[in-house]
Every structure is written in C-alpha cells, then in structure tokens.
Amino acid sequence: MQKSPFADPNAGPAPKLPETPSQTAGPYVHIGLAPHAAGCGFDQSTLGEKIVPATAEGTRIQIDGTIFDGAGDPVRDALIEVWHADPEGIYHTTPQTTTKQRYGWGRVVTDFETGSWQVKTIKPGPCPDPIGTPIAPHINLWIVARGINLGLHTRLYFDDETQANTADQTLLRIPDLDQRNTLLARYRGGAGTVSDPRRYRFDIHLQGAAETVFFDV
Amino acid sequence: MTRSDTIGFAPRDRDWHPPAYTPAYRSSLLRSPRRQPIALDHSTGELTGPVFGHADVSSLDSDLLANFAAPDISPIGERILIHGRVLDEQARPVPNTLVEIWQANASGRYRHKNDSYLGALDPQFGGCGRALTDQQGRYQFRTLKPGAYPWPNGGNDWRPAHVHFSIFGHAYAQRLITQLYFEGDPLIAHCPIVNTIADPKAVDRLIAKLDLTETVPFDMVAYKFDIVLRGACSTVFENRLEGN
C-alpha cells in the first residue's frame, strides 16, 4: 500500500471552499487534451499517447470498444482517460523524466468516423484496498465528451479473472448481474505478447437498457 | 494501515454540479446516464493519480500568444492574462498539478477539423496551453480573449466567450473539467451550457473577474480565476464503511 499524497494528519472534514463546478468538455476537447487528434496542425504534444513504456514487462493487452449513446449511435467525439496499476498492483506516481516514461496513465479518443477506441497497455494486477482486501485487476476509466456535464468514472474489469472478480467488493455491491457484467471486458484471444496481445472487447453504453455502471467517485 | 489512517474524499455535491440530464442542453439528452452512479469506496486508484513534472511542460506551453505563432508575429485579438490559484476545499494550495486549457480564437473559431464556423481561423493562433502550478498553487496563461460563437442547440444559441480548463489535482477523485467565463459578458445568462448549473452561486465560481492589480500596463488586462478541487478528508472512508 503506497502512502497517499494526502496523508496529512491535519486533514479535516470541514470544507472552507466549494468545489469548482463542472462543465462539459464540449466537442473540441481534443485541442486541449489530445492535440494530435484535432487534425489542425498540432503534432508536437504526445502527453498521454503511450500508457506504458515500450519496454514494460507483463502481459500485453489490447482493448477495443465503442461508446454508444441512448439511441445506440456511436459517440464520435469522446475522450477516455485510463489510470491503472502495474502487474504487482502498484500505481506509479513518479513524474515522467527525460529518461523514464510515465506508467499507467494515458488518453485515447474515439474515432471521428466510426466512434471506435483502442487501448494498448499492460494488464494490471490485483491491488489491495485500504483495509487490505484485494481488488480484482481493473483499469479506471474517465469519460468526457460533448453532452456529458460531469466526467463519468467507471472501471474495466476482465472476464478471464473469474476468481478475483467473484471476491471484488465493488462488483459484489452491484446486485443486478446484467449491470455488473457491463464492467467486464470480454477476452477475444491472443497470448499477451507485443505482437500478439491478449485482446478484449469493452463497449460503453451511456444510456439505455445496457447502460454501463458508473461510479460516484 | 488502520482505518483511521485512511484518507478519502467526501462525496461530490451533485446538486452543485450540473446533473447528467439537462434537456435545454440538447447534447445531454442521449448522453446522460439515467441510473444514479454507485458510490465507490476510495482505494489507491482513486487516491492517487498521474504525476506531472517539468518534462511534460515547457515555458512556451502557457503562452498561447506565442506557442503556435511564427516568431515575432502575434495572433489577432484582445491580449489577456488569465491567472489564479488551484486550491482544495480546505483552502490549501495544490502545487505541481497540471492545468490544461483550450479555446476558440478571437473570432470564435476553434482550430479543430470538426469546427466549420464562419469566423476565420488565425494562422498564428493554436488555442491550447498547459501549465504546472507552483508551490502556492499559482498558474498563469497569456492568451487572447476568445470570441463568442453560435452553436446548434435550440436554433439561436450562443456560447459566451469561454476557456476550457482541465485540472488533475493529486488524486483521480479530484479530476475536473470546467469552463471559465468573463465578468460582464451578457451572453452568460442565456447560455444553455452555463444554465446546466442550477445554483447562481455555483455559476459565479466560473466567472473570472477583471483583476487590475495584475494588468500589464500597455500590454494586457488580467482576469483572475481560482479553481477549487475536492479536498481530502481523513474520516470519510471510515464513515462510508459504516454505511456498508
């Protein structure tokens, strides 16, 4: 268990200032957060493009998905941030340097034509919660787009982690099995190497019968 | 680690933030989850976040007057300084955190392939910037005042001049995107996106105030915009456990 950056013994419960309210990221979020995707001459920025270093050890995975709106149409202008632990369950919180790349955080955008998105990274391991209970391997997702007034938090778990998922306290808190299953990425083959990553499918439904479970983080 | 050592965040006040479903802002109709989000006990993934450093940000990144322009050429528009502090709800500065902004140019046009507004692109203006806060949580950007622009919503809707802000904080639970508006803009009151926020006091937190003390004489006026992120609270997790 890493020390929280907020492990401040004086941290008090009484807020003095209200949180700044959220506003939608709008349709042009790419300019600010994924300039290479805006298609208008920004190509100098690579912040968030690579989620793990090319040399990182572990099981290589590739997740493909689409975000659907309540009419079943793909959302073509969304941005997803991912944040996940390494295979040992450790979240890396050291800054990037000229010689060491950041680990476990990155951004992907949905394709302007098809709405599909793809994440390539290393499969995270289980991480203990603050009282020591293991949390099943998962990737934290944060979704922003036009029409989303407050960024949506969800978790991507893996359907080939049956045992860990069965004991995961967050999954167990979702009584409806269909809803719980909205958080499972589906294994589609692959060995886990760079040339043959384990491939998963994870679609996100913002609304409707298959609405993904979102969290009040 | 004992339970009392655990740091967490109080749940967000969802009446203060805009709700997901805000029919007057039509894009929310089909993109708003209809079920209530499920409360999540904070674990390492929520209590940590990516850490950014000077390898991620250059000094030019916070100067939108220069970061896309040819040398010695200025983009067209009203030169402004936007500055402020990133604080938490306990009024403590949030140092070394990444602040990213993006905006339209002075004619209300974004440098984005999906924006086809009549307003002209300015070859000298990109419209994105980033900065790290200093030890006191301060940040600043040199930029242009963006133009207002029409958008497809109700037939005759206009966005007030605004700058998009993305802020990380030190924990993923603090992650926030919002928009800055400018004091005195008559379009603010008419904007369906602004009005997704119910409480006028909350809207006021998004209106940057003219700040004559930081104005650069014969160069640019200044606007002050402080940002408040959720603050850690040592007792929250324990309280949540009792609710299980």
Short mmCIF file of C-alpha atoms in Angstrom, two decimals:
data_model
loop_
_atom_site.label_atom_id
_atom_site.label_comp_id
_atom_site.label_asym_id
_atom_site.label_seq_id
_atom_site.Cartn_x
_atom_site.Cartn_y
_atom_site.Cartn_z
CA MET A 1 0.00 0.00 0.00
CA GLN A 2 1.53 3.27 -1.06
CA LYS A 3 1.35 6.32 1.11
CA SER A 4 -1.41 8.61 -0.04
CA PRO A 5 -0.19 12.01 -1.20
CA PHE A 6 -2.88 13.33 1.13
CA ALA A 7 -1.69 11.53 4.24
CA ASP A 8 -1.91 14.77 6.16
CA PRO A 9 -2.62 14.30 9.87
CA ASN A 10 -4.28 17.70 9.92
CA ALA A 11 -6.68 16.93 7.09
CA GLY A 12 -10.01 17.99 8.47
CA PRO A 13 -13.51 17.17 7.35
CA ALA A 14 -14.80 20.74 7.25
CA PRO A 15 -14.58 22.28 3.78
CA LYS A 16 -13.98 26.02 3.56
CA LEU A 17 -14.48 26.45 -0.18
CA PRO A 18 -16.96 24.82 -2.55
CA GLU A 19 -15.54 22.69 -5.36
CA THR A 20 -15.45 24.46 -8.72
CA PRO A 21 -18.49 23.18 -10.61
CA SER A 22 -18.01 21.04 -13.69
CA GLN A 23 -18.87 21.95 -17.27
CA THR A 24 -18.88 19.73 -20.32
CA ALA A 25 -15.61 19.19 -22.16
CA GLY A 26 -17.50 20.03 -25.36
CA PRO A 27 -16.88 18.81 -28.90
CA TYR A 28 -13.39 20.27 -29.21
CA VAL A 29 -11.79 18.63 -26.17
CA HIS A 30 -9.13 17.20 -28.47
CA ILE A 31 -7.49 20.60 -28.95
CA GLY A 32 -6.61 20.76 -25.30
CA LEU A 33 -6.16 17.13 -24.27
CA ALA A 34 -5.27 15.22 -27.42
CA PRO A 35 -3.99 17.85 -29.84
CA HIS A 36 -2.63 15.28 -32.28
CA ALA A 37 -6.25 14.14 -32.83
CA ALA A 38 -7.68 17.61 -33.54
CA GLY A 39 -6.32 17.40 -37.08
CA CYS A 40 -5.24 21.01 -37.41
CA GLY A 41 -1.51 21.13 -37.17
CA PHE A 42 -0.83 20.30 -33.54
CA ASP A 43 1.51 17.39 -33.54
CA GLN A 44 4.12 18.45 -31.05
CA SER A 45 2.31 17.11 -27.99
CA THR A 46 2.46 13.46 -27.03
CA LEU A 47 1.12 13.77 -23.47
CA GLY A 48 -0.86 10.64 -22.65
CA GLU A 49 -0.34 8.92 -26.00
CA LYS A 50 1.62 6.00 -24.60
CA ILE A 51 0.15 4.40 -21.49
CA VAL A 52 3.16 2.27 -20.56
CA PRO A 53 6.80 2.28 -21.70
CA ALA A 54 7.58 0.08 -24.70
CA THR A 55 9.90 -1.95 -22.51
CA ALA A 56 7.40 -2.56 -19.68
CA GLU A 57 7.17 -6.15 -18.53
CA GLY A 58 3.93 -8.04 -18.19
CA THR A 59 1.02 -9.30 -20.22
CA ARG A 60 0.39 -7.05 -23.22
CA ILE A 61 -3.31 -6.33 -23.74
CA GLN A 62 -5.36 -4.51 -26.35
CA ILE A 63 -8.88 -3.36 -25.56
CA ASP A 64 -11.24 -2.30 -28.34
CA GLY A 65 -14.60 -0.70 -27.83
CA THR A 66 -17.22 1.82 -28.82
CA ILE A 67 -19.15 4.30 -26.70
CA PHE A 68 -22.87 4.28 -27.54
CA ASP A 69 -25.46 6.93 -26.78
CA GLY A 70 -29.05 6.30 -25.77
CA ALA A 71 -30.13 5.92 -29.41
CA GLY A 72 -27.48 3.27 -29.99
CA ASP A 73 -25.32 5.58 -32.09
CA PRO A 74 -21.56 5.66 -31.58
CA VAL A 75 -20.16 8.69 -29.73
CA ARG A 76 -17.52 10.00 -32.11
CA ASP A 77 -16.14 12.92 -30.12
CA ALA A 78 -15.32 11.47 -26.69
CA LEU A 79 -12.06 11.28 -24.81
CA ILE A 80 -11.24 8.50 -22.34
CA GLU A 81 -8.51 8.66 -19.73
CA VAL A 82 -7.15 5.44 -18.29
CA TRP A 83 -5.34 5.00 -14.97
CA HIS A 84 -4.19 1.62 -13.76
CA ALA A 85 -1.71 -0.27 -11.63
CA ASP A 86 1.21 -2.40 -12.79
CA PRO A 87 1.19 -6.24 -12.70
CA GLU A 88 2.15 -6.08 -9.00
CA GLY A 89 -0.84 -3.87 -8.21
CA ILE A 90 1.29 -0.75 -7.71
CA TYR A 91 0.16 2.62 -9.06
CA HIS A 92 3.12 4.60 -10.34
CA THR A 93 3.14 8.17 -9.07
CA THR A 94 6.57 9.37 -10.08
CA PRO A 95 6.74 12.07 -12.73
CA GLN A 96 7.98 11.42 -16.20
CA THR A 97 11.57 12.41 -16.84
CA THR A 98 13.65 12.59 -19.99
CA THR A 99 14.79 9.03 -19.38
CA LYS A 100 11.80 7.46 -17.62
CA GLN A 101 8.34 7.32 -19.09
CA ARG A 102 5.15 7.61 -17.05
CA TYR A 103 3.34 4.33 -16.31
CA GLY A 104 -0.34 3.51 -16.25
CA TRP A 105 -1.96 6.77 -17.36
CA GLY A 106 -2.98 7.84 -20.82
CA ARG A 107 -5.67 9.13 -23.11
CA VAL A 108 -7.49 7.73 -26.11
CA VAL A 109 -10.09 9.39 -28.30
CA THR A 110 -12.98 7.83 -30.15
CA ASP A 111 -12.55 7.80 -33.92
CA PHE A 112 -14.25 10.79 -35.60
CA GLU A 113 -15.80 8.48 -38.23
CA THR A 114 -16.50 5.17 -36.53
CA GLY A 115 -16.54 6.03 -32.81
CA SER A 116 -14.22 3.13 -32.00
CA TRP A 117 -11.42 3.44 -29.48
CA GLN A 118 -8.47 1.27 -28.57
CA VAL A 119 -6.24 1.00 -25.51
CA LYS A 120 -2.90 -0.81 -25.63
CA THR A 121 -1.22 -1.40 -22.30
CA ILE A 122 -0.03 -3.96 -19.74
CA LYS A 123 -2.58 -5.96 -17.77
CA PRO A 124 -2.73 -4.64 -14.19
CA GLY A 125 -2.56 -6.91 -11.17
CA PRO A 126 -4.80 -7.01 -8.11
CA CYS A 127 -4.28 -4.14 -5.67
CA PRO A 128 -5.29 -4.18 -2.00
CA ASP A 129 -7.94 -1.71 -0.88
CA PRO A 130 -7.14 0.48 2.17
CA ILE A 131 -8.08 -2.28 4.61
CA GLY A 132 -6.16 -4.96 2.74
CA THR A 133 -8.90 -6.70 0.74
CA PRO A 134 -7.74 -7.39 -2.80
CA ILE A 135 -9.46 -5.51 -5.60
CA ALA A 136 -9.68 -7.52 -8.82
CA PRO A 137 -7.47 -6.30 -11.68
CA HIS A 138 -9.09 -3.33 -13.33
CA ILE A 139 -8.49 -0.15 -15.31
CA ASN A 140 -10.05 3.10 -14.12
CA LEU A 141 -11.77 4.94 -16.95
CA TRP A 142 -12.85 8.58 -17.01
CA ILE A 143 -15.02 9.65 -19.94
CA VAL A 144 -15.67 13.20 -21.12
CA ALA A 145 -17.45 14.50 -24.23
CA ARG A 146 -19.99 16.99 -25.52
CA GLY A 147 -23.23 16.32 -23.68
CA ILE A 148 -21.52 14.89 -20.58
CA ASN A 149 -21.83 17.53 -17.86
CA LEU A 150 -19.60 15.85 -15.27
CA GLY A 151 -16.86 13.38 -16.28
CA LEU A 152 -18.03 9.77 -15.93
CA HIS A 153 -15.98 7.36 -13.83
CA THR A 154 -16.19 3.65 -14.45
CA ARG A 155 -13.99 0.55 -14.12
CA LEU A 156 -13.00 -2.02 -16.70
CA TYR A 157 -12.58 -5.49 -15.18
CA PHE A 158 -11.50 -8.61 -17.13
CA ASP A 159 -13.82 -11.56 -17.72
CA ASP A 160 -10.87 -14.00 -17.53
CA GLU A 161 -10.27 -13.06 -13.87
CA THR A 162 -13.25 -15.05 -12.62
CA GLN A 163 -11.88 -15.84 -9.17
CA ALA A 164 -10.69 -12.32 -8.41
CA ASN A 165 -13.91 -10.82 -9.75
CA THR A 166 -16.01 -13.10 -7.55
CA ALA A 167 -14.35 -11.63 -4.44
CA ASP A 168 -14.28 -8.00 -5.58
CA GLN A 169 -16.24 -5.85 -3.14
CA THR A 170 -17.18 -3.26 -5.72
CA LEU A 171 -18.55 -5.80 -8.19
CA LEU A 172 -20.42 -7.55 -5.37
CA ARG A 173 -22.08 -4.27 -4.45
CA ILE A 174 -23.90 -4.30 -7.81
CA PRO A 175 -26.75 -6.75 -7.20
CA ASP A 176 -28.04 -6.92 -10.77
CA LEU A 177 -25.85 -9.36 -12.73
CA ASP A 178 -26.54 -7.72 -16.08
CA GLN A 179 -25.42 -4.39 -14.67
CA ARG A 180 -22.36 -5.97 -13.05
CA ASN A 181 -21.44 -7.54 -16.38
CA THR A 182 -21.31 -4.11 -18.05
CA LEU A 183 -17.95 -3.71 -16.28
CA LEU A 184 -16.39 -6.87 -17.76
CA ALA A 185 -14.11 -6.69 -20.79
CA ARG A 186 -14.56 -9.85 -22.91
CA TYR A 187 -11.48 -11.90 -23.79
CA ARG A 188 -11.24 -12.43 -27.56
CA GLY A 189 -7.96 -14.31 -27.90
CA GLY A 190 -4.27 -13.55 -28.02
CA ALA A 191 -1.27 -14.70 -25.99
CA GLY A 192 -0.18 -11.48 -24.29
CA THR A 193 2.96 -10.62 -26.23
CA VAL A 194 3.73 -7.38 -28.06
CA SER A 195 2.98 -9.00 -31.43
CA ASP A 196 0.01 -10.99 -30.13
CA PRO A 197 -1.56 -9.10 -27.22
CA ARG A 198 -4.46 -10.54 -25.28
CA ARG A 199 -7.41 -8.84 -26.95
CA TYR A 200 -10.56 -7.72 -25.13
CA ARG A 201 -13.83 -6.07 -26.13
CA PHE A 202 -15.36 -3.37 -23.90
CA ASP A 203 -18.30 -1.31 -25.12
CA ILE A 204 -19.65 1.56 -23.04
CA HIS A 205 -23.34 2.47 -23.10
CA LEU A 206 -24.08 5.95 -21.77
CA GLN A 207 -27.82 5.27 -21.56
CA GLY A 208 -30.45 2.63 -22.28
CA ALA A 209 -31.11 -0.99 -21.34
CA ALA A 210 -27.40 -1.85 -21.43
CA GLU A 211 -26.32 1.31 -19.57
CA THR A 212 -22.83 0.90 -18.15
CA VAL A 213 -22.43 1.16 -14.39
CA PHE A 214 -20.83 4.49 -13.48
CA PHE A 215 -19.40 5.36 -10.09
CA ASP A 216 -19.75 8.30 -7.76
CA VAL A 217 -16.03 8.52 -7.05
CA MET B 1 -2.79 0.66 7.85
CA THR B 2 -5.62 1.20 10.27
CA ARG B 3 -8.95 2.53 9.22
CA SER B 4 -8.46 5.86 10.92
CA ASP B 5 -5.33 6.50 8.85
CA THR B 6 -7.25 6.22 5.65
CA ILE B 7 -7.69 9.33 3.60
CA GLY B 8 -10.68 9.78 1.37
CA PHE B 9 -12.88 12.42 -0.17
CA ALA B 10 -16.39 13.42 0.75
CA PRO B 11 -18.90 12.54 -1.98
CA ARG B 12 -19.36 15.22 -4.60
CA ASP B 13 -22.32 17.55 -4.10
CA ARG B 14 -24.29 16.58 -7.19
CA ASP B 15 -26.77 19.40 -6.69
CA TRP B 16 -23.91 21.90 -7.00
CA HIS B 17 -22.54 20.30 -10.16
CA PRO B 18 -24.77 20.11 -13.24
CA PRO B 19 -26.90 16.95 -13.33
CA ALA B 20 -26.35 14.49 -16.20
CA TYR B 21 -29.74 15.10 -17.80
CA THR B 22 -30.25 18.76 -18.73
CA PRO B 23 -32.80 18.90 -21.58
CA ALA B 24 -32.16 22.55 -22.52
CA TYR B 25 -28.62 21.44 -23.41
CA ARG B 26 -29.72 19.01 -26.09
CA SER B 27 -26.47 17.05 -26.36
CA SER B 28 -27.17 15.71 -22.87
CA LEU B 29 -30.44 14.06 -23.92
CA LEU B 30 -28.89 10.84 -25.23
CA ARG B 31 -25.58 11.04 -23.39
CA SER B 32 -26.85 11.19 -19.82
CA PRO B 33 -26.79 8.01 -17.74
CA ARG B 34 -30.23 7.54 -16.20
CA ARG B 35 -29.23 5.40 -13.23
CA GLN B 36 -27.67 7.01 -10.20
CA PRO B 37 -23.91 6.44 -10.06
CA ILE B 38 -22.85 3.87 -7.47
CA ALA B 39 -20.82 5.13 -4.50
CA LEU B 40 -17.28 3.80 -4.59
CA ASP B 41 -15.06 3.40 -1.56
CA HIS B 42 -11.83 5.12 -2.35
CA SER B 43 -8.84 2.87 -2.91
CA THR B 44 -5.39 3.55 -4.27
CA GLY B 45 -6.66 4.06 -7.79
CA GLU B 46 -8.88 6.94 -6.69
CA LEU B 47 -6.46 8.38 -4.11
CA THR B 48 -3.53 8.59 -6.49
CA GLY B 49 -3.20 9.98 -9.97
CA PRO B 50 -0.59 10.57 -12.61
CA VAL B 51 2.13 12.98 -11.53
CA PHE B 52 3.35 15.59 -13.97
CA GLY B 53 6.65 17.41 -13.94
CA HIS B 54 8.68 19.85 -15.90
CA ALA B 55 9.46 17.20 -18.51
CA ASP B 56 5.81 17.45 -19.52
CA VAL B 57 5.51 21.23 -19.80
CA SER B 58 7.72 23.82 -21.47
CA SER B 59 7.68 27.52 -20.64
CA LEU B 60 6.14 28.27 -24.03
CA ASP B 61 3.19 25.97 -23.33
CA SER B 62 1.46 28.58 -21.15
CA ASP B 63 1.88 31.36 -23.72
CA LEU B 64 -0.89 30.98 -26.29
CA LEU B 65 0.21 34.25 -27.88
CA ALA B 66 3.45 32.57 -28.92
CA ASN B 67 3.07 28.79 -28.84
CA PHE B 68 1.60 28.49 -32.34
CA ALA B 69 2.71 31.75 -33.95
CA ALA B 70 5.66 32.36 -36.20
CA PRO B 71 8.50 34.15 -34.39
CA ASP B 72 7.77 37.86 -33.78
CA ILE B 73 4.20 37.63 -35.09
CA SER B 74 1.21 37.98 -32.74
CA PRO B 75 -2.18 36.41 -33.21
CA ILE B 76 -5.08 38.85 -33.62
CA GLY B 77 -7.27 39.67 -30.64
CA GLU B 78 -7.50 41.25 -27.21
CA ARG B 79 -4.40 40.25 -25.26
CA ILE B 80 -5.21 38.97 -21.78
CA LEU B 81 -3.54 37.34 -18.81
CA ILE B 82 -5.51 34.61 -17.03
CA HIS B 83 -4.14 33.74 -13.63
CA GLY B 84 -5.22 32.22 -10.37
CA ARG B 85 -4.59 29.51 -7.84
CA VAL B 86 -5.60 25.88 -7.62
CA LEU B 87 -6.79 25.20 -4.07
CA ASP B 88 -8.60 22.35 -2.36
CA GLU B 89 -11.82 22.62 -0.39
CA GLN B 90 -9.79 23.20 2.77
CA ALA B 91 -8.22 26.22 1.01
CA ARG B 92 -4.81 24.55 0.79
CA PRO B 93 -2.78 25.22 -2.37
CA VAL B 94 -2.47 22.34 -4.83
CA PRO B 95 1.13 22.58 -6.10
CA ASN B 96 2.71 20.86 -9.13
CA THR B 97 -0.57 19.96 -10.72
CA LEU B 98 -1.27 20.08 -14.43
CA VAL B 99 -3.68 22.72 -15.75
CA GLU B 100 -4.60 22.43 -19.43
CA ILE B 101 -6.69 24.91 -21.39
CA TRP B 102 -8.20 25.15 -24.85
CA GLN B 103 -10.24 27.86 -26.50
CA ALA B 104 -11.54 29.46 -29.71
CA ASN B 105 -9.66 32.34 -31.30
CA ALA B 106 -10.80 35.97 -31.25
CA SER B 107 -13.41 35.33 -33.95
CA GLY B 108 -14.93 32.39 -32.11
CA ARG B 109 -13.37 29.69 -34.27
CA TYR B 110 -11.58 26.60 -32.97
CA ARG B 111 -8.58 25.09 -34.66
CA HIS B 112 -10.33 21.75 -34.97
CA LYS B 113 -11.33 19.83 -38.05
CA ASN B 114 -14.90 19.48 -36.83
CA ASP B 115 -15.41 23.26 -36.44
CA SER B 116 -16.76 24.89 -39.61
CA TYR B 117 -17.96 28.23 -38.17
CA LEU B 118 -17.79 31.31 -40.47
CA GLY B 119 -15.34 33.02 -38.13
CA ALA B 120 -11.86 32.97 -39.61
CA LEU B 121 -9.00 30.82 -38.43
CA ASP B 122 -5.96 32.81 -37.37
CA PRO B 123 -2.80 31.21 -38.73
CA GLN B 124 -0.94 32.49 -35.66
CA PHE B 125 -3.23 31.04 -33.02
CA GLY B 126 -3.49 27.41 -31.91
CA GLY B 127 -5.67 27.69 -28.83
CA CYS B 128 -4.21 25.16 -26.42
CA GLY B 129 -1.93 25.59 -23.45
CA ARG B 130 -0.73 23.89 -20.30
CA ALA B 131 0.99 24.86 -17.09
CA LEU B 132 2.10 23.35 -13.81
CA THR B 133 1.05 25.12 -10.64
CA ASP B 134 3.84 26.44 -8.41
CA GLN B 135 4.28 25.78 -4.69
CA GLN B 136 1.48 28.23 -3.85
CA GLY B 137 -0.82 26.59 -6.38
CA ARG B 138 -0.49 29.52 -8.81
CA TYR B 139 -0.74 29.28 -12.58
CA GLN B 140 -0.98 31.78 -15.40
CA PHE B 141 -1.61 31.86 -19.13
CA ARG B 142 -1.01 34.61 -21.69
CA THR B 143 -3.69 34.37 -24.33
CA LEU B 144 -6.41 36.16 -26.30
CA LYS B 145 -9.94 36.78 -25.24
CA PRO B 146 -11.88 34.18 -27.23
CA GLY B 147 -14.84 35.26 -29.34
CA ALA B 148 -18.44 34.24 -28.73
CA TYR B 149 -19.90 31.90 -31.32
CA PRO B 150 -23.23 30.34 -32.35
CA TRP B 151 -23.80 26.62 -31.92
CA PRO B 152 -26.52 24.15 -32.93
CA ASN B 153 -28.78 23.58 -29.97
CA GLY B 154 -32.09 25.45 -29.90
CA GLY B 155 -31.80 27.38 -33.17
CA ASN B 156 -30.28 30.62 -31.89
CA ASP B 157 -27.88 29.74 -29.13
CA TRP B 158 -24.59 31.49 -28.50
CA ARG B 159 -21.68 30.45 -26.35
CA PRO B 160 -20.36 33.28 -24.21
CA ALA B 161 -16.61 33.81 -24.51
CA HIS B 162 -15.06 30.93 -22.57
CA VAL B 163 -11.89 28.99 -21.97
CA HIS B 164 -11.99 25.25 -21.24
CA PHE B 165 -9.97 24.11 -18.22
CA SER B 166 -8.81 20.60 -17.29
CA ILE B 167 -7.27 20.08 -13.84
CA PHE B 168 -5.85 16.92 -12.28
CA GLY B 169 -5.10 17.57 -8.62
CA HIS B 170 -3.17 14.77 -6.91
CA ALA B 171 -5.84 12.09 -6.85
CA TYR B 172 -8.05 10.77 -9.61
CA ALA B 173 -11.06 11.56 -7.42
CA GLN B 174 -10.23 15.25 -7.92
CA ARG B 175 -10.20 15.14 -11.74
CA LEU B 176 -12.20 18.04 -13.14
CA ILE B 177 -13.06 19.72 -16.42
CA THR B 178 -14.82 23.07 -16.43
CA GLN B 179 -15.09 26.35 -18.32
CA LEU B 180 -14.03 29.91 -17.47
CA TYR B 181 -16.34 32.80 -18.40
CA PHE B 182 -15.55 36.53 -18.33
CA GLU B 183 -17.06 39.06 -15.94
CA GLY B 184 -19.68 41.25 -17.56
CA ASP B 185 -20.48 39.05 -20.56
CA PRO B 186 -24.23 39.37 -21.26
CA LEU B 187 -24.32 36.01 -23.04
CA ILE B 188 -23.55 34.09 -19.85
CA ALA B 189 -27.11 34.33 -18.55
CA HIS B 190 -28.53 32.98 -21.84
CA CYS B 191 -26.23 30.00 -22.32
CA PRO B 192 -27.85 26.54 -22.01
CA ILE B 193 -24.50 25.01 -21.01
CA VAL B 194 -23.91 27.56 -18.25
CA ASN B 195 -27.50 27.01 -17.17
CA THR B 196 -26.99 23.28 -16.65
CA ILE B 197 -25.78 24.57 -13.26
CA ALA B 198 -28.79 25.33 -11.08
CA ASP B 199 -27.26 27.50 -8.36
CA PRO B 200 -26.25 31.06 -9.41
CA LYS B 201 -23.57 30.97 -6.70
CA ALA B 202 -22.02 27.97 -8.46
CA VAL B 203 -22.13 29.76 -11.83
CA ASP B 204 -20.38 32.72 -10.22
CA ARG B 205 -17.42 30.44 -9.38
CA LEU B 206 -16.85 30.07 -13.13
CA ILE B 207 -16.76 33.79 -13.91
CA ALA B 208 -13.23 35.18 -13.98
CA LYS B 209 -13.06 38.69 -12.54
CA LEU B 210 -11.19 41.59 -14.05
CA ASP B 211 -8.03 42.00 -11.96
CA LEU B 212 -6.49 45.44 -12.35
CA THR B 213 -3.68 44.60 -9.92
CA GLU B 214 -2.17 42.07 -12.35
CA THR B 215 -2.83 44.02 -15.53
CA VAL B 216 0.37 44.55 -17.52
CA PRO B 217 0.38 48.26 -18.45
CA PHE B 218 0.30 48.93 -22.19
CA ASP B 219 0.18 45.17 -22.83
CA MET B 220 -2.72 43.16 -21.43
CA VAL B 221 -5.58 43.18 -18.94
CA ALA B 222 -5.74 40.39 -16.38
CA TYR B 223 -8.54 38.12 -15.24
CA LYS B 224 -8.38 36.11 -12.03
CA PHE B 225 -9.76 32.59 -11.89
CA ASP B 226 -9.23 30.43 -8.80
CA ILE B 227 -10.07 26.75 -9.07
CA VAL B 228 -11.15 24.60 -6.13
CA LEU B 229 -10.67 20.83 -6.21
CA ARG B 230 -12.09 18.32 -3.75
CA GLY B 231 -10.14 18.21 -0.51
CA ALA B 232 -9.00 15.09 1.32
CA CYS B 233 -10.80 14.26 4.49
CA SER B 234 -9.37 11.81 6.99
CA THR B 235 -12.66 10.47 8.29
CA VAL B 236 -14.64 9.85 5.15
CA PHE B 237 -13.64 6.30 4.40
CA GLU B 238 -14.47 5.19 7.91
CA ASN B 239 -17.89 6.81 7.64
CA ARG B 240 -18.50 5.05 4.36
CA LEU B 241 -17.57 1.71 5.85
CA GLU B 242 -20.21 2.13 8.50
CA GLY B 243 -22.75 2.57 5.74
CA ASN B 244 -22.00 -0.83 4.22
#
